[in-house]
């Protein structure tokens, strides 16, 4: 059985979806959280000099997207067929599009421009993103289960985590009904519920 280490900072950020996926998989992992001084020391030894990085039996895997897919494939969270994996990729792609707006907003230094970008995300970007997710859910057996197939996948874990994390940056509107129910389903998924109860 391989050993897994998730290397990141002491934050949710890009690593939390990986921690959640390993938790759902029931896979033990070492949750390595560097403080800045430690990171500056180890940085030269890390591929691409970026975090997160997943270490599997000592082998480093960089890039959060690659790690999500690796963990998803390793633990049956990335669809049961090419069609299902592609549907999961569609959710990843829509989420990337939405997140790009937030990243631009986050790194904007000019406070007035930042406020404008925030208003734009809240008023013009969030609703359409949620509508896309609502439609994808409805297309999967009416929307009373998960995004893809009949079990939890990386798509559900990613959307849950991302919508959880963005509340620190923007005010979210009410979720459309199927999406709201999906978020509750993920939040109360037994292994996730247990993890969230212990999370800092
Ligand atoms: N495309 C990369 C981006 C990774 C990235 O930007 N990581 C940041 C933290 S979120 C980082 O390690 N920065 C290097 C540093 O702070 O020295 C991914 O998705 O993993």
Tab-separated table of C-alpha atoms and ligand atoms in Angstrom:
chain	number	residue	atom	x	y	z
A	1	UNK	CA	0.000	0.000	0.000
A	2	UNK	CA	1.619	3.309	-1.058
A	3	UNK	CA	2.124	6.100	1.457
A	4	UNK	CA	0.749	9.534	0.667
A	5	UNK	CA	1.861	12.993	1.776
A	6	UNK	CA	0.036	16.191	0.858
A	7	UNK	CA	2.516	19.051	0.892
A	8	UNK	CA	1.090	22.570	1.202
A	9	UNK	CA	0.909	25.581	3.458
A	10	UNK	CA	-1.191	25.802	6.621
A	11	UNK	CA	-4.287	26.727	4.625
A	12	UNK	CA	-7.093	25.179	2.612
A	13	UNK	CA	-6.232	26.782	-0.745
A	14	UNK	CA	-5.453	24.443	-3.616
A	15	UNK	CA	-4.701	21.516	-1.284
A	16	UNK	CA	-8.030	21.160	0.471
A	17	UNK	CA	-9.761	19.364	-2.403
A	18	UNK	CA	-6.932	16.810	-2.364
A	19	UNK	CA	-7.181	16.344	1.401
A	20	UNK	CA	-10.965	15.916	1.049
A	21	UNK	CA	-10.621	13.405	-1.799
A	22	UNK	CA	-8.133	11.258	0.137
A	23	UNK	CA	-10.475	11.456	3.126
A	24	UNK	CA	-13.451	10.294	1.030
A	25	UNK	CA	-11.259	7.474	-0.315
A	26	UNK	CA	-10.482	6.401	3.252
A	27	UNK	CA	-6.780	6.759	2.456
A	28	UNK	CA	-4.468	7.822	5.298
A	29	UNK	CA	-2.083	10.613	4.384
A	30	UNK	CA	0.446	12.836	6.062
A	31	UNK	CA	-0.825	16.414	6.007
A	32	UNK	CA	2.411	18.411	5.713
A	33	UNK	CA	1.837	22.149	6.274
A	34	UNK	CA	4.896	24.324	5.752
A	35	UNK	CA	5.358	27.658	7.420
A	36	UNK	CA	7.089	30.221	5.183
A	37	UNK	CA	10.649	29.702	6.497
A	38	UNK	CA	10.374	25.916	6.101
A	39	UNK	CA	8.951	26.350	2.614
A	40	UNK	CA	11.835	28.574	1.493
A	41	UNK	CA	14.230	25.811	2.606
A	42	UNK	CA	12.467	22.923	0.860
A	43	UNK	CA	11.360	24.887	-2.221
A	44	UNK	CA	14.465	24.067	-4.300
A	45	UNK	CA	13.737	20.339	-3.846
A	46	UNK	CA	10.071	20.543	-4.983
A	47	UNK	CA	9.193	20.075	-8.683
A	48	UNK	CA	8.083	23.347	-10.283
A	49	UNK	CA	8.878	25.049	-6.935
A	50	UNK	CA	5.166	25.240	-6.169
A	51	UNK	CA	2.634	23.722	-3.834
A	52	UNK	CA	0.502	21.688	-3.558
A	53	UNK	CA	2.538	18.618	-4.256
A	54	UNK	CA	1.471	15.040	-3.601
A	55	UNK	CA	4.169	12.600	-2.567
A	56	UNK	CA	3.367	8.957	-3.298
A	57	UNK	CA	5.996	6.600	-1.915
A	58	UNK	CA	8.489	9.421	-2.202
A	59	UNK	CA	7.613	10.349	-5.811
A	60	UNK	CA	6.489	13.958	-6.215
A	61	UNK	CA	3.414	14.925	-8.244
A	62	UNK	CA	2.991	18.706	-8.731
A	63	UNK	CA	0.043	20.714	-10.161
A	64	UNK	CA	-3.274	20.580	-8.326
A	65	UNK	CA	-5.222	19.582	-11.476
A	66	UNK	CA	-2.915	16.637	-12.119
A	67	UNK	CA	-3.104	15.630	-8.454
A	68	UNK	CA	-6.917	15.785	-8.444
A	69	UNK	CA	-7.048	13.519	-11.489
A	70	UNK	CA	-4.388	11.171	-10.104
A	71	UNK	CA	-6.214	10.756	-6.789
A	72	UNK	CA	-9.558	10.522	-8.578
A	73	UNK	CA	-8.341	7.727	-10.854
A	74	UNK	CA	-6.536	5.910	-8.044
A	75	UNK	CA	-9.605	5.796	-5.798
A	76	UNK	CA	-12.583	5.503	-8.161
A	77	UNK	CA	-13.566	9.168	-7.856
A	78	UNK	CA	-13.038	10.064	-11.508
A	79	UNK	CA	-15.916	8.322	-13.268
A	80	UNK	CA	-16.562	4.768	-14.353
A	81	UNK	CA	-16.143	5.428	-18.097
A	82	UNK	CA	-14.613	7.900	-20.530
A	83	UNK	CA	-17.995	9.673	-20.718
A	84	UNK	CA	-18.201	10.018	-16.928
A	85	UNK	CA	-14.577	11.246	-16.633
A	86	UNK	CA	-15.333	13.805	-19.329
A	87	UNK	CA	-18.430	14.994	-17.455
A	88	UNK	CA	-16.216	15.478	-14.401
A	89	UNK	CA	-13.758	17.448	-16.577
A	90	UNK	CA	-16.653	19.657	-17.721
A	91	UNK	CA	-17.356	20.571	-14.076
A	92	UNK	CA	-13.611	21.185	-13.548
A	93	UNK	CA	-13.556	23.468	-16.620
A	94	UNK	CA	-16.606	25.517	-15.569
A	95	UNK	CA	-15.076	25.867	-12.099
A	96	UNK	CA	-11.733	27.022	-13.562
A	97	UNK	CA	-13.589	29.682	-15.589
A	98	UNK	CA	-15.330	30.954	-12.462
A	99	UNK	CA	-12.194	30.812	-10.310
A	100	UNK	CA	-10.215	32.847	-12.842
A	101	UNK	CA	-12.457	35.832	-12.013
A	102	UNK	CA	-11.818	35.406	-8.313
A	103	UNK	CA	-8.072	35.060	-8.741
A	104	UNK	CA	-7.967	38.310	-10.774
A	105	UNK	CA	-9.978	39.994	-8.033
A	106	UNK	CA	-7.805	38.557	-5.259
A	107	UNK	CA	-4.523	39.795	-6.753
A	108	UNK	CA	-5.815	43.273	-7.709
A	109	UNK	CA	-3.822	45.831	-5.710
A	110	UNK	CA	-5.965	48.889	-6.421
A	111	UNK	CA	-8.741	48.831	-3.788
A	112	UNK	CA	-11.296	50.653	-5.976
A	113	UNK	CA	-10.711	48.271	-8.889
A	114	UNK	CA	-10.854	45.319	-6.508
A	115	UNK	CA	-14.264	46.471	-5.237
A	116	UNK	CA	-15.497	46.777	-8.846
A	117	UNK	CA	-14.250	43.269	-9.661
A	118	UNK	CA	-15.923	41.891	-6.529
A	119	UNK	CA	-19.234	43.502	-7.488
A	120	UNK	CA	-18.904	42.090	-10.993
A	121	UNK	CA	-18.202	38.563	-9.693
A	122	UNK	CA	-21.115	38.733	-7.261
A	123	UNK	CA	-23.592	40.248	-9.712
A	124	UNK	CA	-22.561	38.799	-13.077
A	125	UNK	CA	-20.390	35.713	-12.654
A	126	UNK	CA	-21.665	33.710	-9.705
A	127	UNK	CA	-25.275	33.257	-10.869
A	128	UNK	CA	-24.341	31.963	-14.344
A	129	UNK	CA	-21.771	29.571	-12.827
A	130	UNK	CA	-24.368	28.190	-10.411
A	131	UNK	CA	-26.876	27.876	-13.279
A	132	UNK	CA	-24.341	25.798	-15.241
A	133	UNK	CA	-23.898	23.491	-12.239
A	134	UNK	CA	-27.662	23.259	-11.704
A	135	UNK	CA	-28.155	22.189	-15.334
A	136	UNK	CA	-25.380	19.563	-15.131
A	137	UNK	CA	-26.983	18.157	-11.989
A	138	UNK	CA	-30.457	18.037	-13.556
A	139	UNK	CA	-29.083	16.209	-16.585
A	140	UNK	CA	-27.864	13.418	-14.307
A	141	UNK	CA	-31.083	11.574	-13.425
A	142	UNK	CA	-33.010	14.707	-12.492
A	143	UNK	CA	-30.405	16.136	-10.139
A	144	UNK	CA	-31.176	14.351	-6.877
A	145	UNK	CA	-27.821	12.585	-6.636
A	146	UNK	CA	-24.321	13.656	-7.565
A	147	UNK	CA	-22.879	15.414	-10.628
A	148	UNK	CA	-21.869	12.223	-12.401
A	149	UNK	CA	-23.105	8.652	-12.173
A	150	UNK	CA	-24.599	7.465	-8.916
A	151	UNK	CA	-21.795	8.145	-6.472
A	152	UNK	CA	-19.636	10.967	-5.183
A	153	UNK	CA	-16.780	12.022	-7.468
A	154	UNK	CA	-14.056	14.645	-7.727
A	155	UNK	CA	-16.636	16.967	-9.347
A	156	UNK	CA	-18.780	17.038	-6.188
A	157	UNK	CA	-15.764	17.374	-3.913
A	158	UNK	CA	-14.274	20.232	-5.962
A	159	UNK	CA	-17.519	22.239	-6.184
A	160	UNK	CA	-18.254	21.768	-2.491
A	161	UNK	CA	-14.752	22.885	-1.503
A	162	UNK	CA	-14.608	25.816	-3.893
A	163	UNK	CA	-18.010	27.214	-2.882
A	164	UNK	CA	-16.980	26.783	0.745
A	165	UNK	CA	-13.680	28.625	0.264
A	166	UNK	CA	-15.018	31.534	-1.813
A	167	UNK	CA	-17.328	32.641	0.995
A	168	UNK	CA	-14.194	34.207	2.521
A	169	UNK	CA	-13.967	36.503	-0.535
A	170	UNK	CA	-17.482	37.139	-1.833
A	171	UNK	CA	-21.090	36.944	-0.716
A	172	UNK	CA	-22.832	34.066	-2.437
A	173	UNK	CA	-26.498	34.229	-3.463
A	174	UNK	CA	-28.868	31.444	-2.430
A	175	UNK	CA	-27.990	28.224	-4.218
A	176	UNK	CA	-30.403	26.948	-6.863
A	177	UNK	CA	-32.336	23.981	-5.396
A	178	UNK	CA	-30.443	21.003	-6.865
A	179	UNK	CA	-27.067	22.605	-6.190
A	180	UNK	CA	-28.059	23.479	-2.618
A	181	UNK	CA	-29.139	19.894	-2.014
A	182	UNK	CA	-25.885	18.601	-3.560
A	183	UNK	CA	-23.814	20.799	-1.234
A	184	UNK	CA	-25.740	19.429	1.769
A	185	UNK	CA	-25.254	15.877	0.463
A	186	UNK	CA	-21.485	16.362	0.227
A	187	UNK	CA	-21.263	18.159	3.577
A	188	UNK	CA	-23.087	15.303	5.298
A	189	UNK	CA	-21.272	12.508	3.426
A	190	UNK	CA	-20.075	10.511	6.459
A	191	UNK	CA	-16.299	10.758	5.921
A	192	UNK	CA	-16.534	14.439	4.986
A	193	UNK	CA	-18.778	15.213	7.927
A	194	UNK	CA	-16.272	13.593	10.259
A	195	UNK	CA	-13.367	15.491	8.638
A	196	UNK	CA	-15.180	18.847	8.796
A	197	UNK	CA	-16.013	18.333	12.472
A	198	UNK	CA	-12.278	18.014	13.232
A	199	UNK	CA	-11.006	20.658	10.764
A	200	UNK	CA	-9.321	23.743	12.187
B	1	LIG	N1	-0.853	25.658	-11.267
B	1	LIG	C1	-0.375	25.358	-9.948
B	1	LIG	C2	-0.275	26.666	-9.171
B	1	LIG	C3	0.342	26.412	-7.815
B	1	LIG	C4	0.594	27.713	-7.061
B	1	LIG	O1	0.387	28.842	-7.551
B	1	LIG	N2	1.066	27.532	-5.827
B	1	LIG	C5	1.409	28.632	-4.981
B	1	LIG	C6	0.581	28.595	-3.710
B	1	LIG	S1	-1.167	28.481	-4.017
B	1	LIG	C7	2.883	28.467	-4.627
B	1	LIG	O2	3.349	27.391	-4.328
B	1	LIG	N3	3.647	29.540	-4.725
B	1	LIG	C8	5.087	29.481	-4.535
B	1	LIG	C9	5.549	30.280	-3.415
B	1	LIG	O3	4.714	30.847	-2.709
B	1	LIG	O4	6.762	30.331	-3.206
B	1	LIG	C10	-1.312	24.353	-9.267
B	1	LIG	O5	-2.521	24.358	-9.591
B	1	LIG	O6	-0.860	23.548	-8.442
